[in-house]
Amino acid sequence: MQFRHEVKHEISKGDLLILRQRLRAVMKPDCHAVNGRYEIRSLYFDNLDDKALREKLDGIIIREKYRIRLYNNDPSIIHVERKFKHGGLGLKTSASLTPEQAQAIVCGNVEWMSRSTNEVLLGFYTRIRNEGLRPKVIVDYIREPFVFAPGNVRVTLDYGIRTGMNCTNFLNPDCITVPIQNSPCILEVKWDSYLPDVILDAIQLNGRHSAAFSKYAASRMYD
């Protein structure tokens, strides 16, 4: 496992239309995409002091967060993910969960995790027990993912960001989410050791700067 370069830009809907056409010309859609996109539901965890939220808002360079993620509303594809950030570098590790395991974590039934041999689950369990991590907020959005083999490049366009506000029942299809007001579209670019010029040229937009927009932080503003 290695750290990857990560850059995010806030973009407009007009920018999204332009980038979509450019990226389709030079990159391939991610194999998990359906008609070029998929839906993501994330349940973020934080402690009673909102450590992860405060570190993000304060611009702390080194930080870690945990989330459970569901793809395309399909309960057969659920992951718990650990995201570690060090400045402009990121490392993500994950473990698969059954719907029953995900629901157990949401309900605070986590002792079974202590018997796991998976380091992500064990690390998550340790943080829950030692730091009091608990479910905080659900975030829904749509992602259009593109991949490019040289440099192991992944470019995503995220939009339609919604928050579950006080609902943390991750697998409840009736959990109501609402749009985040004035939320931008997000261009995210990830790569290993180098970013090919063809991709760099495709993502160029005049006047756009790297942004620290956080879907988690934006959703927590509705608490």
Short mmCIF file of N, CA and C in Angstrom, two decimals, residues 20-195:
data_model
loop_
_atom_site.label_atom_id
_atom_site.label_comp_id
_atom_site.label_asym_id
_atom_site.label_seq_id
_atom_site.Cartn_x
_atom_site.Cartn_y
_atom_site.Cartn_z
N ARG A 20 -16.64 16.62 -18.19
CA ARG A 20 -17.20 15.31 -18.55
C ARG A 20 -16.85 14.96 -19.99
N GLN A 21 -16.99 15.89 -20.90
CA GLN A 21 -16.68 15.63 -22.29
C GLN A 21 -15.19 15.42 -22.52
N ARG A 22 -14.38 16.22 -21.86
CA ARG A 22 -12.93 16.05 -22.00
C ARG A 22 -12.46 14.71 -21.46
N LEU A 23 -12.94 14.35 -20.29
CA LEU A 23 -12.48 13.11 -19.67
C LEU A 23 -12.95 11.89 -20.43
N ARG A 24 -14.14 11.94 -20.96
CA ARG A 24 -14.63 10.82 -21.77
C ARG A 24 -13.75 10.59 -23.00
N ALA A 25 -13.09 11.65 -23.48
CA ALA A 25 -12.28 11.54 -24.69
C ALA A 25 -10.92 10.89 -24.41
N VAL A 26 -10.43 10.98 -23.17
CA VAL A 26 -9.07 10.50 -22.91
C VAL A 26 -9.00 9.43 -21.83
N MET A 27 -10.07 9.21 -21.07
CA MET A 27 -10.06 8.25 -19.99
C MET A 27 -11.18 7.23 -20.16
N LYS A 28 -11.12 6.16 -19.38
CA LYS A 28 -12.16 5.14 -19.39
C LYS A 28 -13.03 5.29 -18.15
N PRO A 29 -14.31 4.93 -18.24
CA PRO A 29 -15.14 4.95 -17.03
C PRO A 29 -14.70 3.83 -16.09
N ASP A 30 -14.83 4.07 -14.81
CA ASP A 30 -14.55 3.05 -13.81
C ASP A 30 -15.45 1.83 -14.07
N CYS A 31 -14.92 0.65 -13.87
CA CYS A 31 -15.67 -0.58 -14.17
C CYS A 31 -16.91 -0.73 -13.30
N HIS A 32 -16.96 -0.04 -12.16
CA HIS A 32 -18.11 -0.15 -11.28
C HIS A 32 -19.23 0.83 -11.63
N ALA A 33 -18.96 1.71 -12.58
CA ALA A 33 -19.95 2.71 -12.95
C ALA A 33 -21.07 2.08 -13.77
N VAL A 34 -22.28 2.56 -13.56
CA VAL A 34 -23.45 2.14 -14.33
C VAL A 34 -23.92 3.36 -15.12
N ASN A 35 -23.83 3.24 -16.46
CA ASN A 35 -24.12 4.39 -17.31
C ASN A 35 -23.24 5.59 -16.94
N GLY A 36 -21.99 5.27 -16.59
CA GLY A 36 -21.01 6.31 -16.33
C GLY A 36 -21.00 6.87 -14.93
N ARG A 37 -21.81 6.35 -14.03
CA ARG A 37 -21.85 6.94 -12.69
C ARG A 37 -22.31 5.90 -11.67
N TYR A 38 -22.20 6.22 -10.41
CA TYR A 38 -22.82 5.43 -9.36
C TYR A 38 -23.16 6.34 -8.18
N GLU A 39 -24.03 5.82 -7.33
CA GLU A 39 -24.46 6.56 -6.15
C GLU A 39 -23.68 6.07 -4.93
N ILE A 40 -23.32 7.00 -4.09
CA ILE A 40 -22.57 6.67 -2.88
C ILE A 40 -23.34 7.15 -1.66
N ARG A 41 -23.42 6.31 -0.66
CA ARG A 41 -23.92 6.71 0.66
C ARG A 41 -22.83 6.43 1.67
N SER A 42 -22.42 7.45 2.40
CA SER A 42 -21.39 7.30 3.42
C SER A 42 -21.95 7.65 4.78
N LEU A 43 -21.60 6.87 5.78
CA LEU A 43 -21.91 7.19 7.17
C LEU A 43 -20.60 7.49 7.87
N TYR A 44 -20.44 8.74 8.31
CA TYR A 44 -19.20 9.18 8.93
C TYR A 44 -19.26 9.03 10.45
N PHE A 45 -18.10 8.75 11.03
CA PHE A 45 -17.98 8.56 12.47
C PHE A 45 -17.06 9.63 13.06
N ASP A 46 -17.39 10.05 14.27
CA ASP A 46 -16.56 11.02 14.98
C ASP A 46 -16.75 10.80 16.47
N ASN A 47 -15.91 11.43 17.28
CA ASN A 47 -16.07 11.25 18.73
C ASN A 47 -16.95 12.36 19.31
N LEU A 48 -17.13 12.34 20.61
CA LEU A 48 -18.03 13.31 21.24
C LEU A 48 -17.53 14.74 21.11
N ASP A 49 -16.21 14.89 20.95
CA ASP A 49 -15.63 16.23 20.79
C ASP A 49 -15.52 16.64 19.32
N ASP A 50 -16.05 15.81 18.42
CA ASP A 50 -15.99 16.10 16.98
C ASP A 50 -14.55 16.34 16.52
N LYS A 51 -13.68 15.44 16.92
CA LYS A 51 -12.26 15.59 16.59
C LYS A 51 -12.02 15.65 15.08
N ALA A 52 -12.60 14.72 14.32
CA ALA A 52 -12.37 14.69 12.88
C ALA A 52 -12.88 15.96 12.22
N LEU A 53 -14.04 16.44 12.67
CA LEU A 53 -14.60 17.67 12.11
C LEU A 53 -13.70 18.86 12.43
N ARG A 54 -13.27 18.99 13.68
CA ARG A 54 -12.45 20.13 14.07
C ARG A 54 -11.10 20.11 13.36
N GLU A 55 -10.51 18.92 13.20
CA GLU A 55 -9.23 18.84 12.51
C GLU A 55 -9.36 19.28 11.05
N LYS A 56 -10.47 18.92 10.42
CA LYS A 56 -10.69 19.34 9.04
C LYS A 56 -10.87 20.85 8.95
N LEU A 57 -11.71 21.40 9.81
CA LEU A 57 -11.96 22.84 9.77
C LEU A 57 -10.73 23.65 10.15
N ASP A 58 -9.89 23.10 11.02
CA ASP A 58 -8.68 23.81 11.46
C ASP A 58 -7.50 23.62 10.51
N GLY A 59 -7.68 22.78 9.48
CA GLY A 59 -6.62 22.57 8.50
C GLY A 59 -5.46 21.76 9.01
N ILE A 60 -5.73 20.84 9.95
CA ILE A 60 -4.66 19.97 10.47
C ILE A 60 -4.12 19.11 9.32
N ILE A 61 -2.82 19.07 9.17
CA ILE A 61 -2.21 18.40 8.02
C ILE A 61 -2.36 16.89 8.10
N ILE A 62 -2.14 16.30 9.29
CA ILE A 62 -2.21 14.85 9.46
C ILE A 62 -3.51 14.52 10.18
N ARG A 63 -4.38 13.72 9.55
CA ARG A 63 -5.65 13.39 10.18
C ARG A 63 -6.17 12.06 9.64
N GLU A 64 -7.11 11.51 10.38
CA GLU A 64 -7.66 10.19 10.05
C GLU A 64 -9.17 10.21 10.28
N LYS A 65 -9.90 9.49 9.45
CA LYS A 65 -11.34 9.38 9.67
C LYS A 65 -11.81 8.00 9.21
N TYR A 66 -12.95 7.59 9.77
CA TYR A 66 -13.57 6.31 9.41
C TYR A 66 -14.99 6.57 8.89
N ARG A 67 -15.38 5.75 7.94
CA ARG A 67 -16.74 5.83 7.40
C ARG A 67 -17.16 4.45 6.91
N ILE A 68 -18.46 4.24 6.85
CA ILE A 68 -19.02 3.05 6.22
C ILE A 68 -19.66 3.51 4.92
N ARG A 69 -19.45 2.77 3.85
CA ARG A 69 -19.88 3.25 2.53
C ARG A 69 -20.67 2.17 1.80
N LEU A 70 -21.75 2.62 1.18
CA LEU A 70 -22.66 1.77 0.41
C LEU A 70 -22.71 2.29 -1.02
N TYR A 71 -22.69 1.39 -1.99
CA TYR A 71 -22.67 1.78 -3.40
C TYR A 71 -23.96 1.37 -4.10
N ASN A 72 -24.53 2.32 -4.83
CA ASN A 72 -25.71 2.06 -5.66
C ASN A 72 -26.86 1.43 -4.87
N ASN A 73 -26.97 1.80 -3.60
CA ASN A 73 -28.04 1.28 -2.75
C ASN A 73 -28.07 -0.25 -2.71
N ASP A 74 -26.92 -0.86 -2.93
CA ASP A 74 -26.81 -2.32 -2.98
C ASP A 74 -26.19 -2.82 -1.67
N PRO A 75 -26.96 -3.43 -0.79
CA PRO A 75 -26.42 -3.86 0.51
C PRO A 75 -25.39 -4.98 0.41
N SER A 76 -25.21 -5.54 -0.78
CA SER A 76 -24.19 -6.57 -0.93
C SER A 76 -22.80 -5.96 -1.13
N ILE A 77 -22.73 -4.61 -1.27
CA ILE A 77 -21.45 -3.94 -1.47
C ILE A 77 -21.32 -2.85 -0.41
N ILE A 78 -20.83 -3.24 0.76
CA ILE A 78 -20.65 -2.31 1.87
C ILE A 78 -19.20 -2.41 2.36
N HIS A 79 -18.56 -1.28 2.57
CA HIS A 79 -17.19 -1.26 3.06
C HIS A 79 -17.08 -0.33 4.26
N VAL A 80 -16.21 -0.69 5.20
CA VAL A 80 -15.75 0.26 6.19
C VAL A 80 -14.40 0.76 5.68
N GLU A 81 -14.23 2.07 5.67
CA GLU A 81 -13.02 2.66 5.10
C GLU A 81 -12.30 3.53 6.12
N ARG A 82 -10.99 3.40 6.14
CA ARG A 82 -10.13 4.27 6.93
C ARG A 82 -9.39 5.18 5.96
N LYS A 83 -9.58 6.47 6.12
CA LYS A 83 -8.91 7.45 5.25
C LYS A 83 -7.89 8.22 6.08
N PHE A 84 -6.62 8.12 5.67
CA PHE A 84 -5.53 8.81 6.35
C PHE A 84 -4.98 9.87 5.42
N LYS A 85 -4.91 11.11 5.89
CA LYS A 85 -4.42 12.22 5.08
C LYS A 85 -3.15 12.80 5.69
N HIS A 86 -2.20 13.10 4.81
CA HIS A 86 -0.98 13.80 5.22
C HIS A 86 -0.72 14.87 4.17
N GLY A 87 -1.25 16.05 4.43
CA GLY A 87 -1.13 17.12 3.45
C GLY A 87 -1.85 16.76 2.17
N GLY A 88 -1.13 16.82 1.05
CA GLY A 88 -1.72 16.49 -0.25
C GLY A 88 -1.64 15.03 -0.61
N LEU A 89 -1.28 14.18 0.36
CA LEU A 89 -1.20 12.74 0.12
C LEU A 89 -2.30 12.03 0.91
N GLY A 90 -2.81 10.95 0.35
CA GLY A 90 -3.87 10.20 1.03
C GLY A 90 -3.64 8.70 0.91
N LEU A 91 -4.12 7.99 1.92
CA LEU A 91 -4.06 6.53 1.93
C LEU A 91 -5.40 6.00 2.41
N LYS A 92 -6.03 5.15 1.63
CA LYS A 92 -7.31 4.58 2.00
C LYS A 92 -7.20 3.06 2.08
N THR A 93 -7.65 2.50 3.20
CA THR A 93 -7.74 1.05 3.36
C THR A 93 -9.18 0.71 3.71
N SER A 94 -9.60 -0.50 3.37
CA SER A 94 -11.01 -0.83 3.57
C SER A 94 -11.19 -2.30 3.89
N ALA A 95 -12.37 -2.62 4.40
CA ALA A 95 -12.76 -4.00 4.68
C ALA A 95 -14.23 -4.15 4.32
N SER A 96 -14.59 -5.31 3.81
CA SER A 96 -15.99 -5.57 3.45
C SER A 96 -16.83 -5.87 4.68
N LEU A 97 -18.09 -5.46 4.63
CA LEU A 97 -19.03 -5.73 5.70
C LEU A 97 -20.28 -6.37 5.13
N THR A 98 -20.90 -7.26 5.90
CA THR A 98 -22.23 -7.74 5.56
C THR A 98 -23.24 -6.70 6.05
N PRO A 99 -24.46 -6.72 5.52
CA PRO A 99 -25.47 -5.79 6.04
C PRO A 99 -25.67 -5.93 7.54
N GLU A 100 -25.61 -7.16 8.04
CA GLU A 100 -25.80 -7.39 9.47
C GLU A 100 -24.66 -6.76 10.28
N GLN A 101 -23.43 -6.88 9.78
CA GLN A 101 -22.29 -6.28 10.47
C GLN A 101 -22.38 -4.76 10.47
N ALA A 102 -22.76 -4.19 9.32
CA ALA A 102 -22.89 -2.74 9.23
C ALA A 102 -23.95 -2.23 10.19
N GLN A 103 -25.08 -2.93 10.25
CA GLN A 103 -26.16 -2.52 11.15
C GLN A 103 -25.72 -2.65 12.60
N ALA A 104 -24.96 -3.69 12.90
CA ALA A 104 -24.48 -3.86 14.27
C ALA A 104 -23.59 -2.70 14.70
N ILE A 105 -22.71 -2.25 13.80
CA ILE A 105 -21.83 -1.12 14.12
C ILE A 105 -22.66 0.13 14.37
N VAL A 106 -23.66 0.37 13.51
CA VAL A 106 -24.53 1.54 13.66
C VAL A 106 -25.22 1.52 15.02
N CYS A 107 -25.60 0.32 15.46
CA CYS A 107 -26.33 0.19 16.73
C CYS A 107 -25.39 0.11 17.94
N GLY A 108 -24.08 0.15 17.71
CA GLY A 108 -23.13 0.13 18.81
C GLY A 108 -22.73 -1.25 19.28
N ASN A 109 -23.10 -2.28 18.53
CA ASN A 109 -22.73 -3.66 18.88
C ASN A 109 -21.42 -4.00 18.15
N VAL A 110 -20.30 -3.79 18.81
CA VAL A 110 -19.02 -3.85 18.11
C VAL A 110 -18.05 -4.89 18.69
N GLU A 111 -18.42 -5.61 19.72
CA GLU A 111 -17.47 -6.54 20.33
C GLU A 111 -16.99 -7.61 19.36
N TRP A 112 -17.82 -7.98 18.41
CA TRP A 112 -17.43 -8.99 17.42
C TRP A 112 -16.21 -8.52 16.62
N MET A 113 -16.04 -7.21 16.48
CA MET A 113 -14.92 -6.68 15.70
C MET A 113 -13.59 -6.99 16.36
N SER A 114 -13.58 -7.13 17.68
CA SER A 114 -12.33 -7.39 18.40
C SER A 114 -11.77 -8.77 18.07
N ARG A 115 -12.59 -9.64 17.51
CA ARG A 115 -12.14 -10.99 17.15
C ARG A 115 -11.74 -11.10 15.68
N SER A 116 -11.82 -10.00 14.96
CA SER A 116 -11.48 -10.01 13.54
C SER A 116 -9.97 -10.07 13.34
N THR A 117 -9.55 -10.62 12.23
CA THR A 117 -8.14 -10.61 11.87
C THR A 117 -7.83 -9.49 10.87
N ASN A 118 -8.85 -8.70 10.51
CA ASN A 118 -8.67 -7.62 9.54
C ASN A 118 -8.18 -6.36 10.27
N GLU A 119 -7.07 -5.80 9.83
CA GLU A 119 -6.47 -4.67 10.54
C GLU A 119 -7.34 -3.41 10.48
N VAL A 120 -8.14 -3.26 9.42
CA VAL A 120 -9.02 -2.09 9.34
C VAL A 120 -10.11 -2.19 10.39
N LEU A 121 -10.73 -3.36 10.49
CA LEU A 121 -11.77 -3.55 11.49
C LEU A 121 -11.21 -3.45 12.91
N LEU A 122 -10.03 -4.01 13.12
CA LEU A 122 -9.42 -3.92 14.45
C LEU A 122 -9.08 -2.47 14.81
N GLY A 123 -8.58 -1.73 13.83
CA GLY A 123 -8.27 -0.33 14.08
C GLY A 123 -9.51 0.48 14.36
N PHE A 124 -10.58 0.20 13.63
CA PHE A 124 -11.85 0.88 13.84
C PHE A 124 -12.40 0.56 15.23
N TYR A 125 -12.33 -0.71 15.61
CA TYR A 125 -12.80 -1.12 16.93
C TYR A 125 -12.02 -0.40 18.04
N THR A 126 -10.70 -0.32 17.86
CA THR A 126 -9.87 0.35 18.86
C THR A 126 -10.26 1.81 19.00
N ARG A 127 -10.51 2.48 17.88
CA ARG A 127 -10.90 3.89 17.93
C ARG A 127 -12.28 4.05 18.58
N ILE A 128 -13.18 3.13 18.29
CA ILE A 128 -14.51 3.19 18.91
C ILE A 128 -14.40 3.06 20.41
N ARG A 129 -13.61 2.10 20.87
CA ARG A 129 -13.49 1.84 22.30
C ARG A 129 -12.66 2.90 23.02
N ASN A 130 -11.58 3.32 22.41
CA ASN A 130 -10.67 4.25 23.09
C ASN A 130 -11.06 5.72 22.96
N GLU A 131 -11.70 6.06 21.84
CA GLU A 131 -12.00 7.46 21.58
C GLU A 131 -13.50 7.76 21.51
N GLY A 132 -14.31 6.72 21.58
CA GLY A 132 -15.75 6.94 21.58
C GLY A 132 -16.32 7.32 20.22
N LEU A 133 -15.73 6.81 19.15
CA LEU A 133 -16.31 7.09 17.83
C LEU A 133 -17.74 6.59 17.78
N ARG A 134 -18.60 7.36 17.12
CA ARG A 134 -19.99 6.95 16.94
C ARG A 134 -20.51 7.53 15.64
N PRO A 135 -21.61 6.99 15.11
CA PRO A 135 -22.15 7.53 13.86
C PRO A 135 -22.56 8.99 14.03
N LYS A 136 -22.23 9.81 13.00
CA LYS A 136 -22.54 11.23 13.09
C LYS A 136 -23.51 11.70 12.01
N VAL A 137 -23.25 11.35 10.76
CA VAL A 137 -24.10 11.88 9.70
C VAL A 137 -23.97 11.02 8.45
N ILE A 138 -25.07 10.91 7.70
CA ILE A 138 -25.09 10.25 6.41
C ILE A 138 -24.90 11.30 5.31
N VAL A 139 -24.07 10.98 4.33
CA VAL A 139 -23.87 11.86 3.18
C VAL A 139 -24.11 11.05 1.91
N ASP A 140 -25.00 11.53 1.06
CA ASP A 140 -25.29 10.91 -0.23
C ASP A 140 -24.78 11.81 -1.35
N TYR A 141 -24.30 11.21 -2.43
CA TYR A 141 -23.96 12.00 -3.62
C TYR A 141 -23.80 11.08 -4.82
N ILE A 142 -23.69 11.71 -5.98
CA ILE A 142 -23.49 11.00 -7.24
C ILE A 142 -22.05 11.19 -7.68
N ARG A 143 -21.44 10.13 -8.16
CA ARG A 143 -20.04 10.19 -8.61
C ARG A 143 -19.91 9.68 -10.03
N GLU A 144 -19.18 10.42 -10.85
CA GLU A 144 -18.79 9.96 -12.19
C GLU A 144 -17.29 9.71 -12.16
N PRO A 145 -16.85 8.44 -12.21
CA PRO A 145 -15.43 8.12 -12.06
C PRO A 145 -14.77 7.76 -13.40
N PHE A 146 -13.53 8.21 -13.56
CA PHE A 146 -12.75 7.91 -14.76
C PHE A 146 -11.37 7.41 -14.33
N VAL A 147 -10.80 6.49 -15.12
CA VAL A 147 -9.49 5.93 -14.79
C VAL A 147 -8.57 5.99 -16.00
N PHE A 148 -7.26 6.04 -15.70
CA PHE A 148 -6.22 6.11 -16.73
C PHE A 148 -5.03 5.32 -16.21
N ALA A 149 -4.63 4.27 -16.93
CA ALA A 149 -3.62 3.34 -16.42
C ALA A 149 -2.27 3.98 -16.13
N PRO A 150 -1.66 4.73 -17.07
CA PRO A 150 -0.37 5.35 -16.75
C PRO A 150 -0.50 6.31 -15.57
N GLY A 151 0.32 6.08 -14.55
CA GLY A 151 0.24 6.90 -13.35
C GLY A 151 -0.84 6.45 -12.39
N ASN A 152 -1.61 5.41 -12.79
CA ASN A 152 -2.72 4.94 -11.95
C ASN A 152 -3.62 6.12 -11.55
N VAL A 153 -4.08 6.86 -12.55
CA VAL A 153 -4.84 8.08 -12.33
C VAL A 153 -6.32 7.75 -12.19
N ARG A 154 -6.96 8.42 -11.25
CA ARG A 154 -8.40 8.32 -11.06
C ARG A 154 -8.94 9.74 -10.91
N VAL A 155 -9.90 10.08 -11.76
CA VAL A 155 -10.54 11.39 -11.71
C VAL A 155 -12.03 11.18 -11.46
N THR A 156 -12.58 11.90 -10.49
CA THR A 156 -14.00 11.76 -10.19
C THR A 156 -14.68 13.13 -10.21
N LEU A 157 -15.93 13.11 -10.64
CA LEU A 157 -16.81 14.28 -10.60
C LEU A 157 -17.95 13.95 -9.65
N ASP A 158 -18.05 14.69 -8.56
CA ASP A 158 -19.08 14.45 -7.54
C ASP A 158 -20.06 15.60 -7.51
N TYR A 159 -21.33 15.28 -7.36
CA TYR A 159 -22.36 16.32 -7.32
C TYR A 159 -23.63 15.76 -6.70
N GLY A 160 -24.62 16.62 -6.52
CA GLY A 160 -25.88 16.18 -5.91
C GLY A 160 -25.69 15.78 -4.47
N ILE A 161 -24.90 16.54 -3.71
CA ILE A 161 -24.56 16.17 -2.33
C ILE A 161 -25.76 16.43 -1.41
N ARG A 162 -26.09 15.42 -0.61
CA ARG A 162 -27.22 15.50 0.29
C ARG A 162 -26.80 15.04 1.69
N THR A 163 -27.46 15.53 2.69
CA THR A 163 -27.16 15.15 4.07
C THR A 163 -28.36 14.50 4.73
N GLY A 164 -28.06 13.50 5.56
CA GLY A 164 -29.12 12.84 6.32
C GLY A 164 -29.43 13.55 7.61
N MET A 165 -28.75 14.69 7.86
CA MET A 165 -28.93 15.47 9.10
C MET A 165 -28.81 14.55 10.32
N ASN A 166 -29.88 14.35 11.07
CA ASN A 166 -29.78 13.55 12.30
C ASN A 166 -30.03 12.06 12.09
N CYS A 167 -30.26 11.66 10.86
CA CYS A 167 -30.50 10.24 10.58
C CYS A 167 -29.16 9.53 10.37
N THR A 168 -28.92 8.48 11.15
CA THR A 168 -27.71 7.69 10.99
C THR A 168 -28.02 6.21 10.72
N ASN A 169 -29.30 5.91 10.45
CA ASN A 169 -29.70 4.54 10.16
C ASN A 169 -29.32 4.22 8.72
N PHE A 170 -28.08 3.81 8.57
CA PHE A 170 -27.40 3.70 7.28
C PHE A 170 -28.16 2.89 6.24
N LEU A 171 -28.76 1.80 6.65
CA LEU A 171 -29.41 0.88 5.71
C LEU A 171 -30.91 1.12 5.58
N ASN A 172 -31.42 2.15 6.22
CA ASN A 172 -32.85 2.45 6.14
C ASN A 172 -33.16 3.18 4.84
N PRO A 173 -33.88 2.53 3.90
CA PRO A 173 -34.17 3.20 2.62
C PRO A 173 -35.08 4.40 2.77
N ASP A 174 -35.74 4.52 3.92
CA ASP A 174 -36.64 5.65 4.15
C ASP A 174 -35.97 6.80 4.88
N CYS A 175 -34.67 6.68 5.11
CA CYS A 175 -33.93 7.78 5.74
C CYS A 175 -33.95 8.99 4.81
N ILE A 176 -34.49 10.08 5.30
CA ILE A 176 -34.65 11.27 4.46
C ILE A 176 -33.34 12.07 4.41
N THR A 177 -32.93 12.40 3.20
CA THR A 177 -31.77 13.28 3.02
C THR A 177 -32.22 14.54 2.29
N VAL A 178 -31.53 15.63 2.54
CA VAL A 178 -31.87 16.91 1.92
C VAL A 178 -30.64 17.48 1.24
N PRO A 179 -30.82 18.23 0.15
CA PRO A 179 -29.67 18.83 -0.54
C PRO A 179 -28.94 19.82 0.35
N ILE A 180 -27.61 19.82 0.23
CA ILE A 180 -26.81 20.83 0.91
C ILE A 180 -26.86 22.11 0.10
N GLN A 181 -27.31 23.17 0.71
CA GLN A 181 -27.48 24.43 -0.02
C GLN A 181 -26.15 24.94 -0.56
N ASN A 182 -26.20 25.36 -1.83
CA ASN A 182 -25.04 25.97 -2.48
C ASN A 182 -23.82 25.07 -2.52
N SER A 183 -24.04 23.76 -2.46
CA SER A 183 -22.88 22.86 -2.52
C SER A 183 -22.33 22.85 -3.95
N PRO A 184 -21.03 22.90 -4.09
CA PRO A 184 -20.43 22.88 -5.43
C PRO A 184 -20.37 21.47 -5.99
N CYS A 185 -20.03 21.36 -7.24
CA CYS A 185 -19.57 20.08 -7.77
C CYS A 185 -18.09 19.97 -7.39
N ILE A 186 -17.62 18.73 -7.28
CA ILE A 186 -16.24 18.52 -6.83
C ILE A 186 -15.48 17.70 -7.87
N LEU A 187 -14.36 18.25 -8.32
CA LEU A 187 -13.41 17.52 -9.15
C LEU A 187 -12.31 17.01 -8.24
N GLU A 188 -12.08 15.70 -8.26
CA GLU A 188 -11.01 15.13 -7.46
C GLU A 188 -10.09 14.31 -8.36
N VAL A 189 -8.79 14.53 -8.19
CA VAL A 189 -7.80 13.85 -9.01
C VAL A 189 -6.83 13.12 -8.08
N LYS A 190 -6.61 11.83 -8.35
CA LYS A 190 -5.68 11.03 -7.56
C LYS A 190 -4.71 10.34 -8.51
N TRP A 191 -3.44 10.27 -8.09
CA TRP A 191 -2.45 9.59 -8.90
C TRP A 191 -1.30 9.11 -8.03
N ASP A 192 -0.47 8.22 -8.59
CA ASP A 192 0.65 7.67 -7.84
C ASP A 192 1.87 8.57 -7.95
N SER A 193 2.83 8.20 -8.76
CA SER A 193 4.09 8.95 -8.80
C SER A 193 4.08 10.12 -9.77
N TYR A 194 3.23 10.07 -10.81
CA TYR A 194 3.21 11.17 -11.77
C TYR A 194 1.82 11.30 -12.38
N LEU A 195 1.52 12.53 -12.82
CA LEU A 195 0.24 12.82 -13.47
C LEU A 195 0.52 13.11 -14.94
#
